CSV table of C-alpha atoms in Angstrom, one decimal:
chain,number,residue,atom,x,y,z
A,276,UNK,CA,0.0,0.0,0.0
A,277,UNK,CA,1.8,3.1,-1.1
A,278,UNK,CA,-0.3,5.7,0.7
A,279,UNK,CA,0.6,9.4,-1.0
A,280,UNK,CA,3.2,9.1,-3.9
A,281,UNK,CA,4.9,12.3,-5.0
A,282,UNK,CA,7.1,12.6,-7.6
A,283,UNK,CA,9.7,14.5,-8.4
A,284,UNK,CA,11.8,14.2,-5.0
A,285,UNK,CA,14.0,16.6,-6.2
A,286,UNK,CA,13.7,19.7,-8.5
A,287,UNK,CA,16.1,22.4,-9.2
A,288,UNK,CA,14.6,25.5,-11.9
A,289,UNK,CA,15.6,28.2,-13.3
A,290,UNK,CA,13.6,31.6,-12.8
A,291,UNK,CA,10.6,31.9,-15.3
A,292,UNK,CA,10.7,28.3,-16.0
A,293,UNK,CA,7.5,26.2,-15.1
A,294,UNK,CA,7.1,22.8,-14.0
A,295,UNK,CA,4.0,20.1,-12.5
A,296,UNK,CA,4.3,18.3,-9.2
A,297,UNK,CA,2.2,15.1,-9.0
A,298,UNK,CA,0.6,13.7,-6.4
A,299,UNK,CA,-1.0,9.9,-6.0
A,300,UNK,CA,-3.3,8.4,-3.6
A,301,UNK,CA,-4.2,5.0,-3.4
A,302,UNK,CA,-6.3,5.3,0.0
A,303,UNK,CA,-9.8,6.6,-1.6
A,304,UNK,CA,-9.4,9.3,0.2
A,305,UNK,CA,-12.1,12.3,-0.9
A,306,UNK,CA,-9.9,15.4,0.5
A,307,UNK,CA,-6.3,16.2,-1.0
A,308,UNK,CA,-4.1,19.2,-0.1
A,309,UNK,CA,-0.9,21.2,-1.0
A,310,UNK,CA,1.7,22.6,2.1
A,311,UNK,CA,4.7,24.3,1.6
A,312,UNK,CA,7.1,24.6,4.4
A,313,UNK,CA,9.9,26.5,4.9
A,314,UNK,CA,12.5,27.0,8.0
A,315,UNK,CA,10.3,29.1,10.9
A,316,UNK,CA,7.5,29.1,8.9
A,317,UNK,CA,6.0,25.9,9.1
A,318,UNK,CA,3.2,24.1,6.7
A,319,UNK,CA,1.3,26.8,5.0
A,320,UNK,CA,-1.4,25.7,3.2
A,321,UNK,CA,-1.8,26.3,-1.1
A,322,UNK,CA,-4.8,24.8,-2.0
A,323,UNK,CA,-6.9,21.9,-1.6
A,324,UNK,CA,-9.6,19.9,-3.1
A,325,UNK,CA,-12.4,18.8,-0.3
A,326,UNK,CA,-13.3,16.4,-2.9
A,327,UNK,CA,-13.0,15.6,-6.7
A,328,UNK,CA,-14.2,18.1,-8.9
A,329,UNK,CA,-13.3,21.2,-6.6
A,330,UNK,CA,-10.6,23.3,-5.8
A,331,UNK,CA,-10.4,26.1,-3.5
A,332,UNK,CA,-7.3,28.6,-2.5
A,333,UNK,CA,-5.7,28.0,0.6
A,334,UNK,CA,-3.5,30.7,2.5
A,335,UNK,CA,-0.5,31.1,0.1
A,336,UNK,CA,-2.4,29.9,-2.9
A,337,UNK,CA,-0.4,33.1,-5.3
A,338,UNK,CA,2.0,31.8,-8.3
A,339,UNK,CA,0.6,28.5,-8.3
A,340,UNK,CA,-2.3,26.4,-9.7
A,341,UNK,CA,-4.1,23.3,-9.2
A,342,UNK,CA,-5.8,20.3,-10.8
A,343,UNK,CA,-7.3,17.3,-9.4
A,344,UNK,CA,-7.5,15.2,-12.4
A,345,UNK,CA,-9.7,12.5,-10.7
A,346,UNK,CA,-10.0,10.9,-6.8
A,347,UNK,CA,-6.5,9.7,-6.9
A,348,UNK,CA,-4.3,13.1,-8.3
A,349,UNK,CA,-3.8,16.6,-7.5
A,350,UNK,CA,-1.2,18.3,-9.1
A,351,UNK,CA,0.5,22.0,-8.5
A,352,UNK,CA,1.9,23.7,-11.3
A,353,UNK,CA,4.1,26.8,-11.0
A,354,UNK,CA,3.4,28.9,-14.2
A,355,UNK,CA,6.9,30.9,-14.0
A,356,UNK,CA,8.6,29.9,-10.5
A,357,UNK,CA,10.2,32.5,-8.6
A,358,UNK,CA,13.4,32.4,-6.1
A,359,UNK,CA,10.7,32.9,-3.3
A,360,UNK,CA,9.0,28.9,-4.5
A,361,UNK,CA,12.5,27.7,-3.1
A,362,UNK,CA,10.7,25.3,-0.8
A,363,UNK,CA,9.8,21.8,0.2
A,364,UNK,CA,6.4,20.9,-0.8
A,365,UNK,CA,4.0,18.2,0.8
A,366,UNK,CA,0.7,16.9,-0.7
A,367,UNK,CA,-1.4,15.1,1.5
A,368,UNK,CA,-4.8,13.5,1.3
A,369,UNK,CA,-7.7,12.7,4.2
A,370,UNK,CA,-11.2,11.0,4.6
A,371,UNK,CA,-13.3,14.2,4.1
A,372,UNK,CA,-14.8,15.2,7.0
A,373,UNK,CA,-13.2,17.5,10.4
A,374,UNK,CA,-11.8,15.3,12.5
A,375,UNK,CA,-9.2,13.3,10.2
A,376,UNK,CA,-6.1,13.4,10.6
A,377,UNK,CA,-3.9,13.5,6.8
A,378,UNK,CA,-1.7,11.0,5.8
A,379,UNK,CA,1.2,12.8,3.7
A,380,UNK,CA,3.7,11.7,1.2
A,381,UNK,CA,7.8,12.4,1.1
A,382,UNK,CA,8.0,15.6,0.0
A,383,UNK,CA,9.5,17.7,-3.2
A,384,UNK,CA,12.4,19.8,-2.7
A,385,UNK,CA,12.2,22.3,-4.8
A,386,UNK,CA,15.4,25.2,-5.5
A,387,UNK,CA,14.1,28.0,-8.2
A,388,UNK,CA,17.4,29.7,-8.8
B,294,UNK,CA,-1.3,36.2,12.9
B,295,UNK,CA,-0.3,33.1,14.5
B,296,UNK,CA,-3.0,30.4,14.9
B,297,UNK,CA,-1.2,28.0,16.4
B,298,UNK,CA,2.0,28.9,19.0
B,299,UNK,CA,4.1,26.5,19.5
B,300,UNK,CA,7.6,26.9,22.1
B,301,UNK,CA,10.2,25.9,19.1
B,302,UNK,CA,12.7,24.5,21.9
B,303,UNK,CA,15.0,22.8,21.3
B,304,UNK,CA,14.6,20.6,24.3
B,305,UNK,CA,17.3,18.4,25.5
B,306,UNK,CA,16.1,15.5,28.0
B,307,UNK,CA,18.1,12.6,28.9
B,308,UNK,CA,16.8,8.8,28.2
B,309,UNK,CA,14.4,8.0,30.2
B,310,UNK,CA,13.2,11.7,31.1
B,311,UNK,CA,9.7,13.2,31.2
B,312,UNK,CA,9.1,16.0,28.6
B,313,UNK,CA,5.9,17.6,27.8
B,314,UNK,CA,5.0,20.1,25.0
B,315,UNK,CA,2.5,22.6,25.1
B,316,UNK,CA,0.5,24.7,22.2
B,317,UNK,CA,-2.2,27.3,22.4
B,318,UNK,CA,-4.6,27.9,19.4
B,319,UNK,CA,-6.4,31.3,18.5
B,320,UNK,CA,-9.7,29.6,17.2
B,321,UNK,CA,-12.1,28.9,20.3
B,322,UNK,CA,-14.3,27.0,17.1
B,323,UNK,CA,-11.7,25.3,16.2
B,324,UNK,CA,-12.9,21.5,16.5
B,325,UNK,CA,-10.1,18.7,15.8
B,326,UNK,CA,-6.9,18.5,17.1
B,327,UNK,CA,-3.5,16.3,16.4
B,328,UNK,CA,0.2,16.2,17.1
B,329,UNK,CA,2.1,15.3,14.7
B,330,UNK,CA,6.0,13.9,14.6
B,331,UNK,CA,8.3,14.8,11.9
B,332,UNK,CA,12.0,13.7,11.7
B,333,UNK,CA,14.3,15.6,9.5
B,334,UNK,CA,14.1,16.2,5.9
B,335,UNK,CA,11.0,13.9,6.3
B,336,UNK,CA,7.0,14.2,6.1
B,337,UNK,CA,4.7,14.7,9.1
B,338,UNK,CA,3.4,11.4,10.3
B,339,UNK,CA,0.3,11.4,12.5
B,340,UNK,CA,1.2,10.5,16.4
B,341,UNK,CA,-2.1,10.9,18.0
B,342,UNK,CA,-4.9,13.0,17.3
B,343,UNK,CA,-6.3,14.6,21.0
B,344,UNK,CA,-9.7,14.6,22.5
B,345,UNK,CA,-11.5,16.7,25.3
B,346,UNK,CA,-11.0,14.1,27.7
B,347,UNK,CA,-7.4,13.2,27.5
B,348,UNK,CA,-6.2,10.5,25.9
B,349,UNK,CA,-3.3,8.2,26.0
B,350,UNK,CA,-0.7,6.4,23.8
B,351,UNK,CA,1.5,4.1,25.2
B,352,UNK,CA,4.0,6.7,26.7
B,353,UNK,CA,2.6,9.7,25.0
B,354,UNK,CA,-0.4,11.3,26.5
B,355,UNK,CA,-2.4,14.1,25.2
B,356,UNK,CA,-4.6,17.0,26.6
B,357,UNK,CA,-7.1,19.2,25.5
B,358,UNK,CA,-8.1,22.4,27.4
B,359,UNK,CA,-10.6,24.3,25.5
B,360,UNK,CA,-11.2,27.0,28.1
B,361,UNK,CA,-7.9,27.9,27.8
B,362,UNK,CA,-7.3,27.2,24.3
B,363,UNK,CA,-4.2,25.4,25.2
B,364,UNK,CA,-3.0,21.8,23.8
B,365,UNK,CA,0.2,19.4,25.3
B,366,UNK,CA,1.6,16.1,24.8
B,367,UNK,CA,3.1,14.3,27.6
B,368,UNK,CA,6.4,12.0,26.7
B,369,UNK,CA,7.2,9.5,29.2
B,370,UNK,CA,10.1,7.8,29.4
B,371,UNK,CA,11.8,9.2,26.6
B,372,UNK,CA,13.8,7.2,24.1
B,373,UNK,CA,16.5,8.2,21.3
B,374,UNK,CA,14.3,7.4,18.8
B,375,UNK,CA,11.9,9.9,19.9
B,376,UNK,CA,14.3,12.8,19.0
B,377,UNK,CA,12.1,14.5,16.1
B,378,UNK,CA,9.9,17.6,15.9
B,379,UNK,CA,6.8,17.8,17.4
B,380,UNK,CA,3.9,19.7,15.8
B,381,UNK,CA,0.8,20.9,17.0
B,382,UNK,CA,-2.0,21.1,14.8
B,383,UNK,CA,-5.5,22.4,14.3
B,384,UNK,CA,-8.7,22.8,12.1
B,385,UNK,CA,-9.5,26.9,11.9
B,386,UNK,CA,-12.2,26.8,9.3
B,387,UNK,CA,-15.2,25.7,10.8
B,388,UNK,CA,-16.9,22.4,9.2
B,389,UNK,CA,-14.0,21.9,6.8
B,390,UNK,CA,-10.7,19.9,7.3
B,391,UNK,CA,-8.7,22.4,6.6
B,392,UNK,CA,-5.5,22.0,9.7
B,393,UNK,CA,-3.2,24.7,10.7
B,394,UNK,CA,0.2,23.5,11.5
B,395,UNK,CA,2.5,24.9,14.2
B,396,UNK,CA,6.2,25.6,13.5
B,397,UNK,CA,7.4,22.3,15.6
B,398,UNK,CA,9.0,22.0,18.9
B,399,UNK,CA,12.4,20.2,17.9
B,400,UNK,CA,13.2,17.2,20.9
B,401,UNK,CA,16.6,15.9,21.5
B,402,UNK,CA,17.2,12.7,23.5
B,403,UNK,CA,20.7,12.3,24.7
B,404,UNK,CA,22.1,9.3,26.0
């Protein structure tokens, strides 16, 4: 059982250049999300999808964009990434519903340079 | 704007030592509530999620004050392999799952 799958581990861009990180769940979960975290800053949330079809902004949701392509994917695009996207970034996915905790997967590192 | 306050530590306890964490929200409606353990360069893993009347994991306990807005987790015991960050998370939009994440409170166990 592979949980969340995100791919690539690793990523370093130039500025202006644009890119897709994909996400995979295999856990039938309705609810997926984007974090980013950064040192002192902790998770902030980009967007998430309470469920397939929908998409809604979360609190740093500026420079990127979202598609949840069916149940199992949500991907994060960065149009023309910035020295500021220099982050790690998480997706994660949950049983929809408050309460649930989220299972996450391994992370992209991402260097815009 | 800090919805979730967290002491960032670091803590250094001895094996076998007693350390607890604490964390106070700024959502009175916020209604679920977790800690989280994340090791470096790694992604969060759920410890325990916390309820209104305490509850207990093993060595790890958890409490929920919602007067005071105030979470904690309770390490007994401690072992090396405990040495991680702690997070302290917490829904803030009403009826959605939406979690707030604290910055971590980074735990060291020394031999």
């Amino acid at each position: 059982n592979a949980g969340v799958t995100q791919t690539p581990k690793f990523q370093v861009l130039k500025t202006g250049q644009s890119m897709t990180l994909q996400c995979a769940q295999d856990m039938n979960h309705n609810s997926m999300y984007w974090y980013r975290q950064d040192p002192g800053m902790g998770l902030r949330l980009i967007y998430y999808s309470a469920s397939e079809g929908t998409t809604d902004k979360g609190e740093v949701p500026n420079g990127y964009n979202v598609s949840r392509l069916n149940k199992r994917e949500f991907s994060l695009r960065l149009e023309s990434a910035a020295p500021s996207q220099t982050s790690v970034y998480f997706c994660a996915s949950s049983i929809t519903g408050v309460g649930y905790g989220y299972t996450f997967g391994s992370g992209t590192r991402l260097t815009v340079v | 704007r800090k919805e979730v306050e967290q002491d960032p530590g670091p803590f250094n306890v001895p094996e076998g030592a007693t350390v607890a964490f604490n964390c106070t929200y700024s959502n009175s409606a916020s209604q679920s509530f977790f800690w989280y353990r994340q090791d470096c360069r790694k992604e969060p893993k759920l410890l325990m999620s916390v309820y209104s009347s305490g509850n207990e994991d093993g060595r790890f306990t958890a409490q929920l004050n919602r007067a005071s807005q105030y979470i904690s987790l309770l390490i007994r015991d401690s072992k090396l392999s405990d040495s991680a960050t702690y997070l302290c998370v917490v829904n803030i939009q009403t009826g959605a799952n939406n979690l707030f994440f604290g910055t971590g409170t980074r735990l060291t166990v020394i031999p």
